[in-house]
Coordinates of C-alpha atoms in Angstrom, one line a residue:
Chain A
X1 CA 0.0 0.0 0.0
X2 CA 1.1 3.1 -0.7
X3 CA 2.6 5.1 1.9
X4 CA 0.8 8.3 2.7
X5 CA -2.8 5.8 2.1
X6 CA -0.8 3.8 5.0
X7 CA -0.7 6.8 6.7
X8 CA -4.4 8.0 6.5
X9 CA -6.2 4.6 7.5
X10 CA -4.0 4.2 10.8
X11 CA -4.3 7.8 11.5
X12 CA -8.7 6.8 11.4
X13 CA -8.3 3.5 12.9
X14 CA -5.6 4.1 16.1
X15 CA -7.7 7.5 16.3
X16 CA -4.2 8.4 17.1
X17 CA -1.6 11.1 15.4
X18 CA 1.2 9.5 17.7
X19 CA 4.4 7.8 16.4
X20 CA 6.1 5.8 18.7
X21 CA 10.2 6.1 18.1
X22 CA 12.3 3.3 18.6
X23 CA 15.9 4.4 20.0
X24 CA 16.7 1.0 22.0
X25 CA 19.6 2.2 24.4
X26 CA 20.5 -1.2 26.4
X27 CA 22.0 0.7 29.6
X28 CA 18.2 1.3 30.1
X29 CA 16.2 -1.7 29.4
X30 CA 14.8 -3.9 32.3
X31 CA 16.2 -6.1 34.5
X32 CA 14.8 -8.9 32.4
X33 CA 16.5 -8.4 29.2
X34 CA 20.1 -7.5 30.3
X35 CA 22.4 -9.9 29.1
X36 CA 20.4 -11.2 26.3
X37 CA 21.6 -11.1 23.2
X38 CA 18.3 -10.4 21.6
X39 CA 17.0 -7.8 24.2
X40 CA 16.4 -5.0 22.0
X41 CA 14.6 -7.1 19.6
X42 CA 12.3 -8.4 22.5
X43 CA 12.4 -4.7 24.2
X44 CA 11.1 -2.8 20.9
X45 CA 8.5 -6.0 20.2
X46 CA 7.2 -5.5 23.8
X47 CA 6.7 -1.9 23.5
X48 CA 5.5 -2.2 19.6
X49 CA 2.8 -4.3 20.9
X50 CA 1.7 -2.6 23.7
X51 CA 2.0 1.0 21.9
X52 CA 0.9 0.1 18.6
X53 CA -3.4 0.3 19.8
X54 CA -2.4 4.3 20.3
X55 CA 0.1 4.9 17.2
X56 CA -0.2 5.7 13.4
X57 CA 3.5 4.9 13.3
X58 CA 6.8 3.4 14.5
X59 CA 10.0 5.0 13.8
X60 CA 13.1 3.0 14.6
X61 CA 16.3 4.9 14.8
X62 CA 18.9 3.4 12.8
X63 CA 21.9 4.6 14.7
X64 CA 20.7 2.8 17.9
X65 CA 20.5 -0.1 16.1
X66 CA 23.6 0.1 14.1
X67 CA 25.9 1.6 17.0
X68 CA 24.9 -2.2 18.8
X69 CA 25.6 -4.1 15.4
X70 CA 22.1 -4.7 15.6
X71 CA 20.5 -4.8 12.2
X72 CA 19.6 -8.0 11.6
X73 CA 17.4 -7.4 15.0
X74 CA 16.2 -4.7 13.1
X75 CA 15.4 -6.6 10.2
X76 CA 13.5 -8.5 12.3
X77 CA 11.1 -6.2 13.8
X78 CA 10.5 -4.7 10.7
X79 CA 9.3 -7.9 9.6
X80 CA 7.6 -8.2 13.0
X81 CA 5.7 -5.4 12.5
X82 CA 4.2 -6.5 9.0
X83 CA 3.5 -9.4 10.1
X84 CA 1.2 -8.9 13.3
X85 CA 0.7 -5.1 12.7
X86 CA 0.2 -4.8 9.0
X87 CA -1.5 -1.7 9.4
X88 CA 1.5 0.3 11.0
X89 CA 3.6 2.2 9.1
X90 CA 6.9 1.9 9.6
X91 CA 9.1 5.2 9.4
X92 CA 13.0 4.4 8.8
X93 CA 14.9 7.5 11.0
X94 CA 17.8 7.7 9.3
X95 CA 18.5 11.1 7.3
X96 CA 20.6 10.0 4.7
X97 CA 21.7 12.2 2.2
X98 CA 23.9 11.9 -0.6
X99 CA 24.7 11.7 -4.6
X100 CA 22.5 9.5 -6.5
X101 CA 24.6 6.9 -7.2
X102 CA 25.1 6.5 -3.3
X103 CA 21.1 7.4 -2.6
X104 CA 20.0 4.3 -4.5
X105 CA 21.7 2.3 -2.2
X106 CA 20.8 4.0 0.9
X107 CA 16.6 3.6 -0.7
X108 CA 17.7 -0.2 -0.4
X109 CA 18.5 -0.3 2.6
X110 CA 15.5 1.4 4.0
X111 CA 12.7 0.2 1.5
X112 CA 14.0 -3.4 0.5
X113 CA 16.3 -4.7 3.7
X114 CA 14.0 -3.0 6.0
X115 CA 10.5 -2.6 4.0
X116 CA 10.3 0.7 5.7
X117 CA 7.6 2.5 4.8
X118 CA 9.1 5.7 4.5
X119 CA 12.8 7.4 5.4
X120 CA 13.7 10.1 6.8
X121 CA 16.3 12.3 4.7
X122 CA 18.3 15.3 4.5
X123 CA 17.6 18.5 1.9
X124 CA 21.2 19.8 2.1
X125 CA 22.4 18.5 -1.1
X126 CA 19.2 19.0 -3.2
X127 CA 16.8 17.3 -5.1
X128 CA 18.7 15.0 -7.4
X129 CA 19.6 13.2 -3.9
X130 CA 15.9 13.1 -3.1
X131 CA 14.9 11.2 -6.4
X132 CA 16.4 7.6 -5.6
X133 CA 13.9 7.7 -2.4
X134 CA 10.8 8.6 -4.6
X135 CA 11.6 6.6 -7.6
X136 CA 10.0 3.7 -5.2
X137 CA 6.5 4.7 -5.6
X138 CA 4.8 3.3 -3.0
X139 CA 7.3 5.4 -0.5
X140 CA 6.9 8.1 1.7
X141 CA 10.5 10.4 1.7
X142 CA 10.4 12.6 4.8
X143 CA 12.5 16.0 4.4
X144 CA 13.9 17.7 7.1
X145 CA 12.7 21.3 7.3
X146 CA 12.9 22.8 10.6
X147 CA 14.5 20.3 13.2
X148 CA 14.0 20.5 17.0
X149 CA 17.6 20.6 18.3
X150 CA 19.0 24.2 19.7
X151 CA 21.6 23.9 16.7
X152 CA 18.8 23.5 14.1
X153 CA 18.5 27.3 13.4
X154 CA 22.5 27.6 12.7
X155 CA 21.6 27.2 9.5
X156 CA 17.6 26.4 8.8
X157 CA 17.6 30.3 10.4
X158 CA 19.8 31.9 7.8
X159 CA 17.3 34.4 5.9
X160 CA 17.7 35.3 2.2
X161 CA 17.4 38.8 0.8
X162 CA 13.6 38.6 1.0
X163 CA 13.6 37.5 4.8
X164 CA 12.6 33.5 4.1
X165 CA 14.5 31.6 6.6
X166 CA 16.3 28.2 4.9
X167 CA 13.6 26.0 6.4
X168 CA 10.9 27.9 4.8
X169 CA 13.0 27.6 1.8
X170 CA 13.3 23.9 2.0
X171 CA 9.2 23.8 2.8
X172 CA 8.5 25.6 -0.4
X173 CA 10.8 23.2 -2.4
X174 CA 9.3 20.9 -1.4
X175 CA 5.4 21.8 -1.5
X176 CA 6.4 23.4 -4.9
X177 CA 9.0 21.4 -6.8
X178 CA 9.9 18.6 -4.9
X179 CA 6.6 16.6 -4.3
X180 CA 5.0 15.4 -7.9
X181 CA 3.8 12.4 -6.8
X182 CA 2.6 13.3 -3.3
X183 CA 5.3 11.2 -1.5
X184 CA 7.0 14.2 0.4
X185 CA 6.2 14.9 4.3
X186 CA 8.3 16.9 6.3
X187 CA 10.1 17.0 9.6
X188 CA 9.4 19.6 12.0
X189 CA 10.5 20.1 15.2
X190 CA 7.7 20.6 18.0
X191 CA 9.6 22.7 20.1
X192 CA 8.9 25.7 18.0
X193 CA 5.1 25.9 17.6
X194 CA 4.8 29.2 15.4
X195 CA 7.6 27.9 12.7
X196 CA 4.8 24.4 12.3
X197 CA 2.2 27.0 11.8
X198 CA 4.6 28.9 8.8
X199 CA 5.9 25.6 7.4
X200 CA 1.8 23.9 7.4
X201 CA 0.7 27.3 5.4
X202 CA 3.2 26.6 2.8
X203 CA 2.6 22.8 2.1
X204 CA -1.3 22.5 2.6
X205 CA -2.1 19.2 3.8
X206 CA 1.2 17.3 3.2
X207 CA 2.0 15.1 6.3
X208 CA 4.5 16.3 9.1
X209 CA 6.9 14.5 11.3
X210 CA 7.2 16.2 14.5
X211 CA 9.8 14.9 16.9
X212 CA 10.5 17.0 20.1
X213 CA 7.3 16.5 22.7
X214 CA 8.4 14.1 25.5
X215 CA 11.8 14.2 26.6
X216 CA 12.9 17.3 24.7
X217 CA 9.9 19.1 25.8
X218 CA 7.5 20.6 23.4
X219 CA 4.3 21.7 24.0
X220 CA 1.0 19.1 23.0
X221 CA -1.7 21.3 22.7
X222 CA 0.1 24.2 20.6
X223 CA 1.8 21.4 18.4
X224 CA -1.4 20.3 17.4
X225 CA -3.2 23.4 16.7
X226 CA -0.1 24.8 14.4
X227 CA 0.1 21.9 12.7
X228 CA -3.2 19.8 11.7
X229 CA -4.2 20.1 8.2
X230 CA -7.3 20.9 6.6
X231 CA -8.6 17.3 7.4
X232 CA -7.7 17.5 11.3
X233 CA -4.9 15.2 10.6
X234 CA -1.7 15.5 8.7
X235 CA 0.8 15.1 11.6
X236 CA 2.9 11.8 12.5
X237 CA 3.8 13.8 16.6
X238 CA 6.8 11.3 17.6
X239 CA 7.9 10.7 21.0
X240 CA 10.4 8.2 22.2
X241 CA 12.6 8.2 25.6
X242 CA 9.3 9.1 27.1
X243 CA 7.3 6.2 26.0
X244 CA 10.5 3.4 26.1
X245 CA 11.8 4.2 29.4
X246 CA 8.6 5.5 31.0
X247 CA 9.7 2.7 33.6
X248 CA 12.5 1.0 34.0
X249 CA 10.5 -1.4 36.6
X250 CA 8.7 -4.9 36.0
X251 CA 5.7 -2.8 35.1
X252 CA 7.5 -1.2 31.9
X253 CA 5.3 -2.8 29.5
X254 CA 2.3 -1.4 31.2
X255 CA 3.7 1.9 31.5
X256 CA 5.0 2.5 28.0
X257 CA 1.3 1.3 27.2
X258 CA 0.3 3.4 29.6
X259 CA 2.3 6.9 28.1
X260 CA 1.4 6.2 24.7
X261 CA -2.2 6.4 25.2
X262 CA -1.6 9.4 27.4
X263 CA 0.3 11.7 24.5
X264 CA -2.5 9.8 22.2
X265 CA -5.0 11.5 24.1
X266 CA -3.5 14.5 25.2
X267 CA -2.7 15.0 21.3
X268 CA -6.5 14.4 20.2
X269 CA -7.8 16.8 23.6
X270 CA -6.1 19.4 21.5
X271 CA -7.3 18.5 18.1
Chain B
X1 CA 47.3 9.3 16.2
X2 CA 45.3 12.3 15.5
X3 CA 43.2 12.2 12.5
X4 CA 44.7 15.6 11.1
X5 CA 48.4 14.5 11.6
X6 CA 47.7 11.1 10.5
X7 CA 46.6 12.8 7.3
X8 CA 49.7 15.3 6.8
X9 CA 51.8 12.1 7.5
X10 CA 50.0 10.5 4.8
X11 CA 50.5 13.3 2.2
X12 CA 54.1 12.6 3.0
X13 CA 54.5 9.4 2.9
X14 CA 52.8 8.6 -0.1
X15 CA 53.5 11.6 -1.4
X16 CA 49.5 11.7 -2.6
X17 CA 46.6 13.9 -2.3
X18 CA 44.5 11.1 -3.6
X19 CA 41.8 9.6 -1.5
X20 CA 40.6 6.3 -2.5
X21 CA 36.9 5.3 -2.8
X22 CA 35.3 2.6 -1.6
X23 CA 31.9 2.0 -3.5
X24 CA 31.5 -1.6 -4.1
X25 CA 29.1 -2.9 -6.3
X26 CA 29.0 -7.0 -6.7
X27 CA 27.1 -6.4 -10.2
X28 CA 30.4 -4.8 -11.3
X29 CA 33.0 -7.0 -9.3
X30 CA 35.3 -9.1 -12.1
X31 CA 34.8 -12.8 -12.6
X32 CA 36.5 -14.5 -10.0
X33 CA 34.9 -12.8 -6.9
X34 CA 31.1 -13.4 -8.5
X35 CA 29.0 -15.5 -6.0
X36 CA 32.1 -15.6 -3.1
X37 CA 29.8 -14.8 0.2
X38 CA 32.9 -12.7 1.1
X39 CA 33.0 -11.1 -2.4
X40 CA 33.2 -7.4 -1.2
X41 CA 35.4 -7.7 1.3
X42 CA 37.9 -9.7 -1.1
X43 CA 37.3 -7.1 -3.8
X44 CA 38.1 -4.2 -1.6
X45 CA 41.5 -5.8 0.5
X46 CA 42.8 -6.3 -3.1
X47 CA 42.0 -2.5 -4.4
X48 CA 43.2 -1.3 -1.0
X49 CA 46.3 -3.0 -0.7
X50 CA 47.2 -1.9 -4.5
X51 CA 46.5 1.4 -4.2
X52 CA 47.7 2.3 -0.7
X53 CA 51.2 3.2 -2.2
X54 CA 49.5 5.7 -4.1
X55 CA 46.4 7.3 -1.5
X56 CA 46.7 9.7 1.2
X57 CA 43.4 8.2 2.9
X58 CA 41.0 5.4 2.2
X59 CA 37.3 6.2 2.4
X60 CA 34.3 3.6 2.6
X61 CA 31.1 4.8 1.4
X62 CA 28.8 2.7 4.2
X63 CA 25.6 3.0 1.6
X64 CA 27.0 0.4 -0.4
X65 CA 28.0 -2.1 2.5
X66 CA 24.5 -1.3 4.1
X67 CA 22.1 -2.2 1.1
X68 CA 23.9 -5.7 0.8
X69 CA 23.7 -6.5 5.0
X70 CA 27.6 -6.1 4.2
X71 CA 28.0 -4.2 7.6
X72 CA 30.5 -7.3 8.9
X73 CA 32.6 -7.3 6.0
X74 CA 33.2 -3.5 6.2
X75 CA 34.4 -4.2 9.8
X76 CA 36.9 -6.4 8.8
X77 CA 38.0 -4.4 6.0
X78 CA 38.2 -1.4 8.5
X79 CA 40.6 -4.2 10.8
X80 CA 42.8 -5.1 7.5
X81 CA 43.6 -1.4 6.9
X82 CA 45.2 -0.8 10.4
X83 CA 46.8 -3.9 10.7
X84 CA 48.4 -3.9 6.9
X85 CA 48.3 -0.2 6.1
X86 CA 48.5 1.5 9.5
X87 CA 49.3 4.9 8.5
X88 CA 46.6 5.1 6.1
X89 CA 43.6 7.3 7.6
X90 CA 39.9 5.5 7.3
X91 CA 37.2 8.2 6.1
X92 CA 34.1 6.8 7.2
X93 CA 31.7 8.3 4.1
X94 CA 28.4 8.3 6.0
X95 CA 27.1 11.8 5.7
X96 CA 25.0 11.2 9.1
X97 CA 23.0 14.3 10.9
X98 CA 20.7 14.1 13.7
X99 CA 20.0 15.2 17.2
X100 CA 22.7 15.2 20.5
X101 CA 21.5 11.7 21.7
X102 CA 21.5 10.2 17.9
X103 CA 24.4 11.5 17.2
X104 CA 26.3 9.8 20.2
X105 CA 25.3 6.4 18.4
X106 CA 26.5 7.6 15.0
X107 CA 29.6 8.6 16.3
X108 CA 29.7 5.0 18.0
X109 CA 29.3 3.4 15.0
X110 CA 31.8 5.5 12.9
X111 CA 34.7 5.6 15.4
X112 CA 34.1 2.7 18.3
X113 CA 32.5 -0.1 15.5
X114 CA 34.3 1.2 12.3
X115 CA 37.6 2.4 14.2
X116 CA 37.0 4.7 11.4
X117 CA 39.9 8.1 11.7
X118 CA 36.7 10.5 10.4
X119 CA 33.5 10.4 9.4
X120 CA 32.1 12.6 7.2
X121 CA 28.8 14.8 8.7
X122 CA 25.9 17.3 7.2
X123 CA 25.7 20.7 8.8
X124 CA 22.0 21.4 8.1
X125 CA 20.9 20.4 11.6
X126 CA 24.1 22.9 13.4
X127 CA 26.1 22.2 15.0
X128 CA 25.3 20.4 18.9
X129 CA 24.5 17.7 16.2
X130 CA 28.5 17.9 15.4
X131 CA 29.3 18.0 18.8
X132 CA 29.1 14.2 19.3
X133 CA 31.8 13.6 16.9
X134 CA 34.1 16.2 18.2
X135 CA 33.9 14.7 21.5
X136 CA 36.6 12.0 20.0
X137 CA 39.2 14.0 20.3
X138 CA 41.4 11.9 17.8
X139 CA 39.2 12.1 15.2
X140 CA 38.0 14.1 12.7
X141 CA 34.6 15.5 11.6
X142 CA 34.5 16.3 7.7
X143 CA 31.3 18.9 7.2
X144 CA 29.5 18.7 4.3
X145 CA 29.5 22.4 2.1
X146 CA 29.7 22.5 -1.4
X147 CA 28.7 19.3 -2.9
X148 CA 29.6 17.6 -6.3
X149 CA 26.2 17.0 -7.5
X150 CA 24.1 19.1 -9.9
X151 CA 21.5 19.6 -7.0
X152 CA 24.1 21.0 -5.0
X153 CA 22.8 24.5 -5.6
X154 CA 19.5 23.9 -4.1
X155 CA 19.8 24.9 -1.1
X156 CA 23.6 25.6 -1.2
X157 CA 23.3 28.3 -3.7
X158 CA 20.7 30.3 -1.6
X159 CA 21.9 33.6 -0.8
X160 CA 21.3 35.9 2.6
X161 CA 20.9 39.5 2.9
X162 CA 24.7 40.4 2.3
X163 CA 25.0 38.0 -1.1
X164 CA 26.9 34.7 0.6
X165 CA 25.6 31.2 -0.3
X166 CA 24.8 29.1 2.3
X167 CA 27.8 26.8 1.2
X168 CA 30.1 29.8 2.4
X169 CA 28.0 30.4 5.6
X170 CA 29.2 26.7 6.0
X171 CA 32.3 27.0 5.8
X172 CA 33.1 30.1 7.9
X173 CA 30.8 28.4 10.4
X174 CA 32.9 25.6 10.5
X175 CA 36.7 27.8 10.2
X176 CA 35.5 30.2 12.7
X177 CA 33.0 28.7 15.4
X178 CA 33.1 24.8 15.1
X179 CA 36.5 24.3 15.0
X180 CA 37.8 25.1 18.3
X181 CA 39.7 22.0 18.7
X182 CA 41.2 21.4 15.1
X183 CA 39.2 18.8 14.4
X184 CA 36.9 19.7 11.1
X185 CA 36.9 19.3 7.7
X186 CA 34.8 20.5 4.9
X187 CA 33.4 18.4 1.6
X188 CA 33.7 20.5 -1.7
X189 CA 32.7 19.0 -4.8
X190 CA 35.5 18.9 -7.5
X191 CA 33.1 19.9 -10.3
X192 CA 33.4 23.8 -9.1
X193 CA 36.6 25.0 -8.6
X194 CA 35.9 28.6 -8.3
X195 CA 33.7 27.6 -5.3
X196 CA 36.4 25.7 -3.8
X197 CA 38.8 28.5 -4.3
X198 CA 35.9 30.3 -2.4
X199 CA 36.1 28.4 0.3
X200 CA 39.9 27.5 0.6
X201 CA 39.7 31.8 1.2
X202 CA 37.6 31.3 4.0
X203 CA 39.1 28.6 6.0
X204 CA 42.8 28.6 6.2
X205 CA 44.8 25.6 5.9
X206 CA 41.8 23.4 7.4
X207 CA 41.4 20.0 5.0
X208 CA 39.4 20.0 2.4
X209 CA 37.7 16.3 1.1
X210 CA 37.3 16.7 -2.7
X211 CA 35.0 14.3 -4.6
X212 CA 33.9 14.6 -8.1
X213 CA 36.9 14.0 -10.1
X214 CA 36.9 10.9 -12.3
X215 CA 33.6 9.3 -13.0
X216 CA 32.0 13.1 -11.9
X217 CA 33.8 14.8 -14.2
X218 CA 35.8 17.3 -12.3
X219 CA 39.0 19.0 -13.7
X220 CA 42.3 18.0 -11.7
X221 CA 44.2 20.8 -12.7
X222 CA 42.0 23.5 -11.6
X223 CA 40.9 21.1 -8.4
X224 CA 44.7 21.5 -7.7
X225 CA 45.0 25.0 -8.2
X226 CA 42.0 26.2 -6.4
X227 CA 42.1 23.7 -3.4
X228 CA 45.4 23.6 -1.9
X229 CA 46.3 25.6 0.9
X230 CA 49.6 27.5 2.0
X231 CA 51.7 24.1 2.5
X232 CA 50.3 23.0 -1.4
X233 CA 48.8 20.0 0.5
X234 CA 45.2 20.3 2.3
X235 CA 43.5 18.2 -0.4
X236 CA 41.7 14.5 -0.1
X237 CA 40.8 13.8 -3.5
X238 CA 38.6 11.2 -4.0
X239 CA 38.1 9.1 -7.0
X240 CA 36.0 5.9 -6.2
X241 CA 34.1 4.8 -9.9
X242 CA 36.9 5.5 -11.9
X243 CA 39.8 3.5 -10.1
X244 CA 37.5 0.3 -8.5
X245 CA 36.0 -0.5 -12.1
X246 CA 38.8 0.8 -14.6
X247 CA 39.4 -2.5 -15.6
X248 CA 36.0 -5.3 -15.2
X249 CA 38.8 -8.0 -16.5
X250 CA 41.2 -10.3 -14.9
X251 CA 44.1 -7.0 -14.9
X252 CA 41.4 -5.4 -12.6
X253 CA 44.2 -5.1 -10.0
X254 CA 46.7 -3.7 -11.5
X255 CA 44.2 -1.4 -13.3
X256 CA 43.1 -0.1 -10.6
X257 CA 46.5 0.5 -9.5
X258 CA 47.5 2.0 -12.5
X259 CA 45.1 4.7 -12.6
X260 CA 45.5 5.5 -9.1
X261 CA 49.0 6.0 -9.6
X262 CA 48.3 7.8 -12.6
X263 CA 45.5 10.1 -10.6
X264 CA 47.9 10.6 -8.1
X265 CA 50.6 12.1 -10.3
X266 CA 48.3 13.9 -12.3
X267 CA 47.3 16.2 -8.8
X268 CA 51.3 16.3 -8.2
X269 CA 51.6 17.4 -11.9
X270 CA 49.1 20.1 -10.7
X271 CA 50.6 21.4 -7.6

């Protein structure tokens, strides 16, 4: 199924515009798992399953995965997921970025290793390195715009002669030039309410990855009103640490399941 | 040893500016390695250890060991070099950009898991997403900036206020905030050399990684001219295509040691 199709029936049948990220840092898992050499495939499972009633997505976080020589567990849940959550779209957090030649392979690792729904990449070096990602047309390619990190306006701030800021540069490339085929969503950050609101009035109902509520600390309520789209939808809000490690007690199932439905809530109070 | 010194050794040494490539495709691999389960990693000791005598640094381009779940063979590939070519600097081609806590795993992978000497980085999210790498104080952190490809200018051609392109905000971000400790590098694409005679102007001796010549195109003469700083060294110059594949028959080796050598003297020929 095509991707941002994916996108629309979980966002109707989870009732939920929360994505649940995946950054599996062993130091914190439960007592349980240590020592096991398959403990963050059976901690993400876990928290898949008992997350995935609230979500409209799960975004694993390569690096975790890959700083552990962990992709074949990676492989694994991926194939998890299509397998008892079919319905879940799986977002690939990687922001690659490079020459074409390279970006095919990178749009094999995410769409035929992992059968990722969708990958996160980077604008910097244009829309030639874009076109690898959307030559698979079933795929959702998920720009960054405006990212939630202090640093982020070091550059995404810089203003051109007419005032734009780079991030409302990249929005407009992409709204304008970049998305043909409607397979184009954007990330941006939630920390900065009013910049959602400038990027959504440039890109009309294209879908947006926010990261940045949860542990880095944005704010629910004003996320959601800057950034829904004219269908009420149109946002995949991630949060991670807070939902992974929201205990790190023999009740951490229950409490991930517990948080998810919380910021799932919380999100649609503010709808 | 220090990334930068390890570098300036190997100028010396080898008396080269020429980086070599690492983008293996098993469609393109001669004869004898087709269907070996250790194909890459065969194909790559022997292009390594005939063009070491002639390469300042070897740089892997992770994409292609990724796609084919060859992460284990780029390991031991990354083990051959220091054992059998200790001097020779590892340039983990990764291109990798993401938040503080991401980062940390990235920089894991590259330098802990890779024993990579640098990694190569994109500036679009700022720079506490560089920060991470820096942290390893013997390694070094190579910034993307003006990039080879045609949709380079994108974003990296968008001008503020005062008339500078973002690739030049880049690089006096990186000579005259990021860095502090010595540690940076910058990417300029081979294919402009007024641009990297631009930025050469704005950052002092600091290395520049040069991609773009051989199967990209670029001019060495003029890469020379515009790119090397007040010692007449400063320069990785990649070439990847044109020296893995510039034979597909049983010379392969000595091929690709032949136009290596013959890259190399054409950037002395330069100097």
């Amino acid at each position: 199924m095509i991707f941002t199709q994916k996108l629309q029936q979980a966002w109707a049948t989870s009732n939920s515009m929360l994505t649940v990220g995946l950054d599996p840092d062993p130091q914190r898992f439960p007592a349980e798992l240590q020592g096991r050499s398959d403990a963050i495939f059976e901690f993400c499972r876990a928290i898949i399953d008992v997350t995935a009633p609230y979500a409209c997505a799960i975004k694993p976080q390569i690096a975790y995965f890959s700083a552990q020589r962990a992709e074949d567990q990676l492989e694994a849940l991926c194939n998890y997921i299509l397998e008892h959550h079919p319905g879940l779209p799986i977002v690939l957090d990687a922001k690659r970025g490079d020459i074409g030649s390279t970006a095919e392979q990178y749009a094999r690792e995410a769409f035929e290793r992992y059968q990722a729904d969708a990958v996160t990449v980077s604008p910097y070096m244009g829309f030639d390195t874009l076109e690898p990602y959307l030559s698979w047309k079933s795929k959702g390619v998920i720009i960054l715009c405006r990212t939630s990190n202090t640093g982020g306006s070091d550059l995404q701030f810089i203003e051109s002669a007419d005032g734009t800021p780079l991030y409302l540069h990249v929005a407009s490339l992409a709204a304008e030039k970049w998305n043909t085929s409607g397979q184009c969503a954007l990330v941006v950050g939630a920390t900065f309410p009013e910049e959602i609101a400038r990027v959504r009035a440039r890109v009309g109902d294209m879908p947006l990855l926010i990261p940045g509520i949860g542990a880095q600390g944005g704010d629910i309520p004003a996320t959601v009103k800057a950034g829904r789209n004219s269908q009420g939808t149109g946002m995949m809000i991630n949060s991670s640490r807070a939902i992974l490690y929201a205990s790190g007690g023999d009740n951490w199932r229950e409490a991930a399941a517990q948080a998810a439905r919380a910021t799932r809530d919380a999100i649609n109070a503010a709808r």
